């Protein structure tokens, strides 16, 4: 049984769990429905049209399952699909429902985080090439400079459960060095992909100690808390049973094992086709 009006949390795969964990820590009273499109992950190397199509399918399914509010806990989907869904699809589907992303709340934090305005971004090729971060940062902090580094190997390492293995070290070191070669003055590094916190320890070890490494989970959780405070009508429509259910387009046992490992809790997932 799925709770009547859970908050939907969507990602291409496991990465959104890093956001869900922080959201549940901050807002444990709500019901949640997590959907990982693991069968079609990674999204980061897919074209704009495909990411938009897959994301819309997921959002529509979460709506059909009762969600009135869906968080795209995925930078690639936020970069390539969020705006079109908000502007073109929501008015047609149901203007009272909402879809929120992770890029804007993350960028809003930068003024507090960076002392010198030199920002580094790690992201999927899709996120980096969309220039969504550059555009948001230019709007809010025009004096800041941003250097972005695509990390096409990091999501496959996570999805294939290789993030903790020594083989991952090479690809972490490689992309960190490329980013800092492009701007040695970077003082704030954004993990602009929700999968990357699963590589946090390795990334932290390679990034110069003087630079902060910022994961998005808590930022997104605080932003959602603030959103619900400012929109009591929406908050009132989300059910509060404290439950969390997991759906995956892949094998549910495989998903459950990884999610349990990561969330430190027993997770039972169900299969869903989109
Ligand atoms: N976790 C996602 C992100 O934040 C997508 C990773 C992928 O599927 O490539 O970008």
GROMACS .gro file of C-alpha atoms and ligand atoms in nm:
model
  284
    1UNK     CA    1   0.000   0.000   0.000
    2UNK     CA    2   0.136   0.339  -0.097
    3UNK     CA    3   0.061   0.624   0.145
    4UNK     CA    4  -0.213   0.852   0.015
    5UNK     CA    5  -0.011   1.162  -0.078
    6UNK     CA    6   0.359   1.094  -0.037
    7UNK     CA    7   0.628   1.335  -0.150
    8UNK     CA    8   0.784   1.188  -0.463
    9UNK     CA    9   1.163   1.175  -0.491
   10UNK     CA   10   1.301   1.084  -0.832
   11UNK     CA   11   1.647   1.000  -0.960
   12UNK     CA   12   1.790   0.802  -1.249
   13UNK     CA   13   1.916   0.549  -0.995
   14UNK     CA   14   2.070   0.535  -0.649
   15UNK     CA   15   2.201   0.893  -0.632
   16UNK     CA   16   1.875   1.047  -0.515
   17UNK     CA   17   1.901   0.838  -0.201
   18UNK     CA   18   2.167   1.084  -0.084
   19UNK     CA   19   1.903   1.355  -0.103
   20UNK     CA   20   1.618   1.144   0.034
   21UNK     CA   21   1.828   1.054   0.340
   22UNK     CA   22   1.878   1.421   0.429
   23UNK     CA   23   1.516   1.512   0.353
   24UNK     CA   24   1.390   1.236   0.583
   25UNK     CA   25   1.635   1.342   0.853
   26UNK     CA   26   1.498   1.695   0.843
   27UNK     CA   27   1.131   1.618   0.766
   28UNK     CA   28   1.066   1.269   0.907
   29UNK     CA   29   0.694   1.329   0.953
   30UNK     CA   30   0.602   1.311   0.582
   31UNK     CA   31   0.543   1.004   0.364
   32UNK     CA   32   0.786   0.952   0.076
   33UNK     CA   33   0.785   0.756  -0.246
   34UNK     CA   34   1.126   0.711  -0.406
   35UNK     CA   35   1.157   0.614  -0.771
   36UNK     CA   36   1.490   0.511  -0.921
   37UNK     CA   37   1.501   0.453  -1.296
   38UNK     CA   38   1.797   0.218  -1.251
   39UNK     CA   39   1.716   0.017  -1.563
   40UNK     CA   40   1.779   0.324  -1.778
   41UNK     CA   41   2.058   0.489  -1.571
   42UNK     CA   42   2.285   0.663  -1.630
   43UNK     CA   43   2.104   0.966  -1.767
   44UNK     CA   44   2.415   1.184  -1.768
   45UNK     CA   45   2.533   1.083  -2.113
   46UNK     CA   46   2.187   1.087  -2.273
   47UNK     CA   47   2.048   1.358  -2.500
   48UNK     CA   48   1.821   1.639  -2.385
   49UNK     CA   49   1.513   1.482  -2.548
   50UNK     CA   50   1.564   1.141  -2.390
   51UNK     CA   51   1.625   1.278  -2.039
   52UNK     CA   52   1.315   1.495  -2.072
   53UNK     CA   53   1.102   1.201  -2.193
   54UNK     CA   54   1.223   0.964  -1.918
   55UNK     CA   55   1.184   1.228  -1.646
   56UNK     CA   56   0.832   1.321  -1.758
   57UNK     CA   57   0.733   0.953  -1.755
   58UNK     CA   58   0.859   0.920  -1.400
   59UNK     CA   59   0.689   1.238  -1.281
   60UNK     CA   60   0.357   1.136  -1.437
   61UNK     CA   61   0.382   0.796  -1.272
   62UNK     CA   62   0.455   0.952  -0.932
   63UNK     CA   63   0.156   1.182  -0.979
   64UNK     CA   64  -0.061   0.882  -1.070
   65UNK     CA   65   0.054   0.716  -0.748
   66UNK     CA   66  -0.072   1.010  -0.544
   67UNK     CA   67   0.225   1.247  -0.519
   68UNK     CA   68   0.134   1.614  -0.536
   69UNK     CA   69   0.490   1.729  -0.494
   70UNK     CA   70   0.787   1.567  -0.669
   71UNK     CA   71   1.153   1.646  -0.607
   72UNK     CA   72   1.385   1.576  -0.899
   73UNK     CA   73   1.677   1.457  -0.684
   74UNK     CA   74   1.886   1.445  -0.998
   75UNK     CA   75   2.090   1.728  -1.146
   76UNK     CA   76   2.075   1.589  -1.498
   77UNK     CA   77   1.695   1.576  -1.489
   78UNK     CA   78   1.681   1.917  -1.318
   79UNK     CA   79   1.908   2.060  -1.589
   80UNK     CA   80   1.738   1.907  -1.888
   81UNK     CA   81   1.375   1.849  -1.798
   82UNK     CA   82   1.262   2.062  -1.502
   83UNK     CA   83   1.191   2.388  -1.681
   84UNK     CA   84   0.992   2.227  -1.963
   85UNK     CA   85   0.792   2.018  -1.718
   86UNK     CA   86   0.718   2.323  -1.501
   87UNK     CA   87   0.628   2.550  -1.791
   88UNK     CA   88   0.465   2.319  -2.047
   89UNK     CA   89   0.355   1.999  -1.880
   90UNK     CA   90   0.231   2.095  -1.533
   91UNK     CA   91  -0.035   2.341  -1.658
   92UNK     CA   92  -0.171   2.060  -1.878
   93UNK     CA   93  -0.142   1.777  -1.620
   94UNK     CA   94  -0.254   1.959  -1.305
   95UNK     CA   95  -0.145   2.313  -1.219
   96UNK     CA   96  -0.184   2.244  -0.846
   97UNK     CA   97   0.096   1.987  -0.848
   98UNK     CA   98   0.459   2.088  -0.818
   99UNK     CA   99   0.796   1.961  -0.938
  100UNK     CA  100   1.110   2.104  -0.777
  101UNK     CA  101   1.475   2.054  -0.869
  102UNK     CA  102   1.814   2.064  -0.701
  103UNK     CA  103   2.015   2.321  -0.895
  104UNK     CA  104   1.859   2.649  -0.783
  105UNK     CA  105   1.872   2.572  -0.407
  106UNK     CA  106   2.233   2.460  -0.440
  107UNK     CA  107   2.339   2.776  -0.621
  108UNK     CA  108   2.160   2.995  -0.366
  109UNK     CA  109   2.397   2.859  -0.098
  110UNK     CA  110   2.714   2.964  -0.278
  111UNK     CA  111   2.722   3.318  -0.142
  112UNK     CA  112   2.748   3.173   0.206
  113UNK     CA  113   3.002   2.907   0.112
  114UNK     CA  114   3.262   3.076  -0.107
  115UNK     CA  115   3.501   3.341   0.019
  116UNK     CA  116   3.672   3.424  -0.313
  117UNK     CA  117   3.398   3.348  -0.569
  118UNK     CA  118   3.598   3.073  -0.745
  119UNK     CA  119   3.358   2.782  -0.784
  120UNK     CA  120   3.432   2.434  -0.916
  121UNK     CA  121   3.157   2.203  -1.036
  122UNK     CA  122   3.164   1.829  -1.087
  123UNK     CA  123   2.871   1.698  -1.289
  124UNK     CA  124   2.758   1.454  -1.552
  125UNK     CA  125   2.830   1.550  -1.914
  126UNK     CA  126   2.457   1.634  -1.945
  127UNK     CA  127   2.458   1.873  -1.650
  128UNK     CA  128   2.786   2.040  -1.744
  129UNK     CA  129   2.695   2.085  -2.111
  130UNK     CA  130   2.351   2.225  -2.025
  131UNK     CA  131   2.532   2.519  -1.857
  132UNK     CA  132   2.245   2.530  -1.606
  133UNK     CA  133   2.481   2.594  -1.314
  134UNK     CA  134   2.674   2.864  -1.503
  135UNK     CA  135   2.350   3.044  -1.588
  136UNK     CA  136   2.206   3.025  -1.235
  137UNK     CA  137   2.535   3.137  -1.080
  138UNK     CA  138   2.565   3.426  -1.329
  139UNK     CA  139   2.214   3.539  -1.230
  140UNK     CA  140   2.269   3.527  -0.854
  141UNK     CA  141   2.642   3.595  -0.826
  142UNK     CA  142   2.760   3.775  -1.143
  143UNK     CA  143   3.110   3.832  -1.001
  144UNK     CA  144   3.176   3.460  -0.943
  145UNK     CA  145   3.375   3.243  -1.183
  146UNK     CA  146   3.279   2.879  -1.246
  147UNK     CA  147   3.491   2.597  -1.383
  148UNK     CA  148   3.307   2.275  -1.459
  149UNK     CA  149   3.440   1.924  -1.497
  150UNK     CA  150   3.246   1.641  -1.658
  151UNK     CA  151   3.293   1.311  -1.475
  152UNK     CA  152   3.143   1.047  -1.706
  153UNK     CA  153   3.292   0.757  -1.510
  154UNK     CA  154   3.167   0.843  -1.162
  155UNK     CA  155   2.799   0.746  -1.200
  156UNK     CA  156   2.881   0.406  -1.358
  157UNK     CA  157   3.121   0.341  -1.066
  158UNK     CA  158   2.838   0.406  -0.820
  159UNK     CA  159   2.566   0.223  -1.014
  160UNK     CA  160   2.797  -0.078  -1.049
  161UNK     CA  161   2.885  -0.069  -0.679
  162UNK     CA  162   3.252   0.002  -0.746
  163UNK     CA  163   3.264   0.336  -0.563
  164UNK     CA  164   3.452   0.195  -0.264
  165UNK     CA  165   3.702  -0.009  -0.465
  166UNK     CA  166   4.063   0.095  -0.528
  167UNK     CA  167   3.990   0.102  -0.903
  168UNK     CA  168   3.774   0.410  -0.848
  169UNK     CA  169   4.074   0.610  -0.718
  170UNK     CA  170   4.218   0.664  -1.064
  171UNK     CA  171   3.902   0.827  -1.200
  172UNK     CA  172   3.851   1.041  -0.892
  173UNK     CA  173   4.208   1.173  -0.901
  174UNK     CA  174   4.186   1.231  -1.276
  175UNK     CA  175   3.878   1.458  -1.270
  176UNK     CA  176   3.983   1.642  -0.954
  177UNK     CA  177   4.323   1.722  -1.109
  178UNK     CA  178   4.159   1.840  -1.432
  179UNK     CA  179   3.929   2.075  -1.240
  180UNK     CA  180   4.206   2.229  -1.030
  181UNK     CA  181   4.438   2.259  -1.333
  182UNK     CA  182   4.170   2.481  -1.488
  183UNK     CA  183   4.153   2.707  -1.178
  184UNK     CA  184   4.384   2.647  -0.880
  185UNK     CA  185   4.203   2.920  -0.684
  186UNK     CA  186   3.876   2.727  -0.649
  187UNK     CA  187   3.765   2.744  -0.285
  188UNK     CA  188   3.426   2.569  -0.318
  189UNK     CA  189   3.363   2.248  -0.509
  190UNK     CA  190   3.003   2.150  -0.576
  191UNK     CA  191   2.915   1.787  -0.616
  192UNK     CA  192   2.661   1.864  -0.888
  193UNK     CA  193   2.534   1.509  -0.920
  194UNK     CA  194   2.344   1.329  -0.649
  195UNK     CA  195   2.547   1.013  -0.705
  196UNK     CA  196   2.877   1.177  -0.613
  197UNK     CA  197   2.834   1.181  -0.232
  198UNK     CA  198   2.883   0.806  -0.259
  199UNK     CA  199   3.241   0.891  -0.365
  200UNK     CA  200   3.275   1.171  -0.108
  201UNK     CA  201   3.568   1.023   0.089
  202UNK     CA  202   3.778   0.968  -0.220
  203UNK     CA  203   3.694   1.310  -0.364
  204UNK     CA  204   3.773   1.482  -0.032
  205UNK     CA  205   4.111   1.308  -0.021
  206UNK     CA  206   4.207   1.442  -0.365
  207UNK     CA  207   4.072   1.799  -0.338
  208UNK     CA  208   4.317   2.049  -0.178
  209UNK     CA  209   4.243   2.089   0.195
  210UNK     CA  210   4.182   2.463   0.149
  211UNK     CA  211   3.870   2.399  -0.066
  212UNK     CA  212   3.527   2.297   0.061
  213UNK     CA  213   3.356   1.997  -0.097
  214UNK     CA  214   2.981   2.051  -0.093
  215UNK     CA  215   2.718   1.778  -0.126
  216UNK     CA  216   2.359   1.878  -0.198
  217UNK     CA  217   2.151   1.656   0.028
  218UNK     CA  218   2.119   1.886   0.326
  219UNK     CA  219   2.089   2.196   0.108
  220UNK     CA  220   1.794   2.046  -0.080
  221UNK     CA  221   1.637   1.925   0.244
  222UNK     CA  222   1.656   2.273   0.399
  223UNK     CA  223   1.516   2.426   0.083
  224UNK     CA  224   1.223   2.183   0.086
  225UNK     CA  225   1.155   2.259   0.450
  226UNK     CA  226   1.149   2.628   0.365
  227UNK     CA  227   0.923   2.566   0.062
  228UNK     CA  228   0.671   2.375   0.273
  229UNK     CA  229   0.676   2.649   0.536
  230UNK     CA  230   0.600   2.909   0.267
  231UNK     CA  231   0.332   2.690   0.104
  232UNK     CA  232   0.111   2.560   0.384
  233UNK     CA  233  -0.154   2.460   0.128
  234UNK     CA  234   0.092   2.217  -0.032
  235UNK     CA  235   0.228   2.104   0.307
  236UNK     CA  236  -0.129   2.031   0.415
  237UNK     CA  237  -0.187   1.812   0.110
  238UNK     CA  238   0.119   1.589   0.173
  239UNK     CA  239   0.037   1.297   0.400
  240UNK     CA  240   0.219   1.258   0.730
  241UNK     CA  241   0.262   0.894   0.820
  242UNK     CA  242   0.644   0.892   0.834
  243UNK     CA  243   0.665   0.608   0.577
  244UNK     CA  244   0.899   0.559   0.284
  245UNK     CA  245   0.846   0.329  -0.013
  246UNK     CA  246   1.091   0.249  -0.291
  247UNK     CA  247   1.025   0.175  -0.656
  248UNK     CA  248   1.282   0.079  -0.916
  249UNK     CA  249   1.267   0.000  -1.285
  250UNK     CA  250   1.543  -0.261  -1.226
  251UNK     CA  251   1.548  -0.572  -1.012
  252UNK     CA  252   1.399  -0.481  -0.671
  253UNK     CA  253   1.630  -0.713  -0.472
  254UNK     CA  254   1.935  -0.556  -0.630
  255UNK     CA  255   1.799  -0.209  -0.556
  256UNK     CA  256   1.702  -0.304  -0.201
  257UNK     CA  257   2.050  -0.441  -0.122
  258UNK     CA  258   2.224  -0.126  -0.240
  259UNK     CA  259   1.972   0.107  -0.077
  260UNK     CA  260   1.992  -0.080   0.256
  261UNK     CA  261   2.369  -0.062   0.246
  262UNK     CA  262   2.358   0.303   0.175
  263UNK     CA  263   2.074   0.410   0.406
  264UNK     CA  264   2.178   0.176   0.687
  265UNK     CA  265   1.823   0.047   0.710
  266UNK     CA  266   1.636  -0.250   0.563
  267UNK     CA  267   1.485  -0.141   0.235
  268UNK     CA  268   1.232  -0.341   0.041
  269UNK     CA  269   1.173  -0.217  -0.310
  270UNK     CA  270   0.907  -0.297  -0.566
  271UNK     CA  271   0.950  -0.316  -0.941
  272UNK     CA  272   0.779  -0.068  -1.169
  273UNK     CA  273   0.780  -0.027  -1.545
  274UNK     CA  274   0.764   0.325  -1.685
  275LIG     N1  275   2.224   1.142  -1.008
  275LIG     C1  276   2.203   1.214  -1.126
  275LIG     C2  277   2.249   1.356  -1.121
  275LIG     O1  278   2.240   1.415  -1.014
  275LIG     C3  279   2.220   1.147  -1.258
  275LIG     C4  280   2.327   1.055  -1.279
  275LIG     C5  281   2.312   0.982  -1.410
  275LIG     O2  282   2.215   0.908  -1.425
  275LIG     O3  283   2.398   1.001  -1.498
  275LIG     O4  284   2.290   1.412  -1.218
   0.00000   0.00000   0.00000
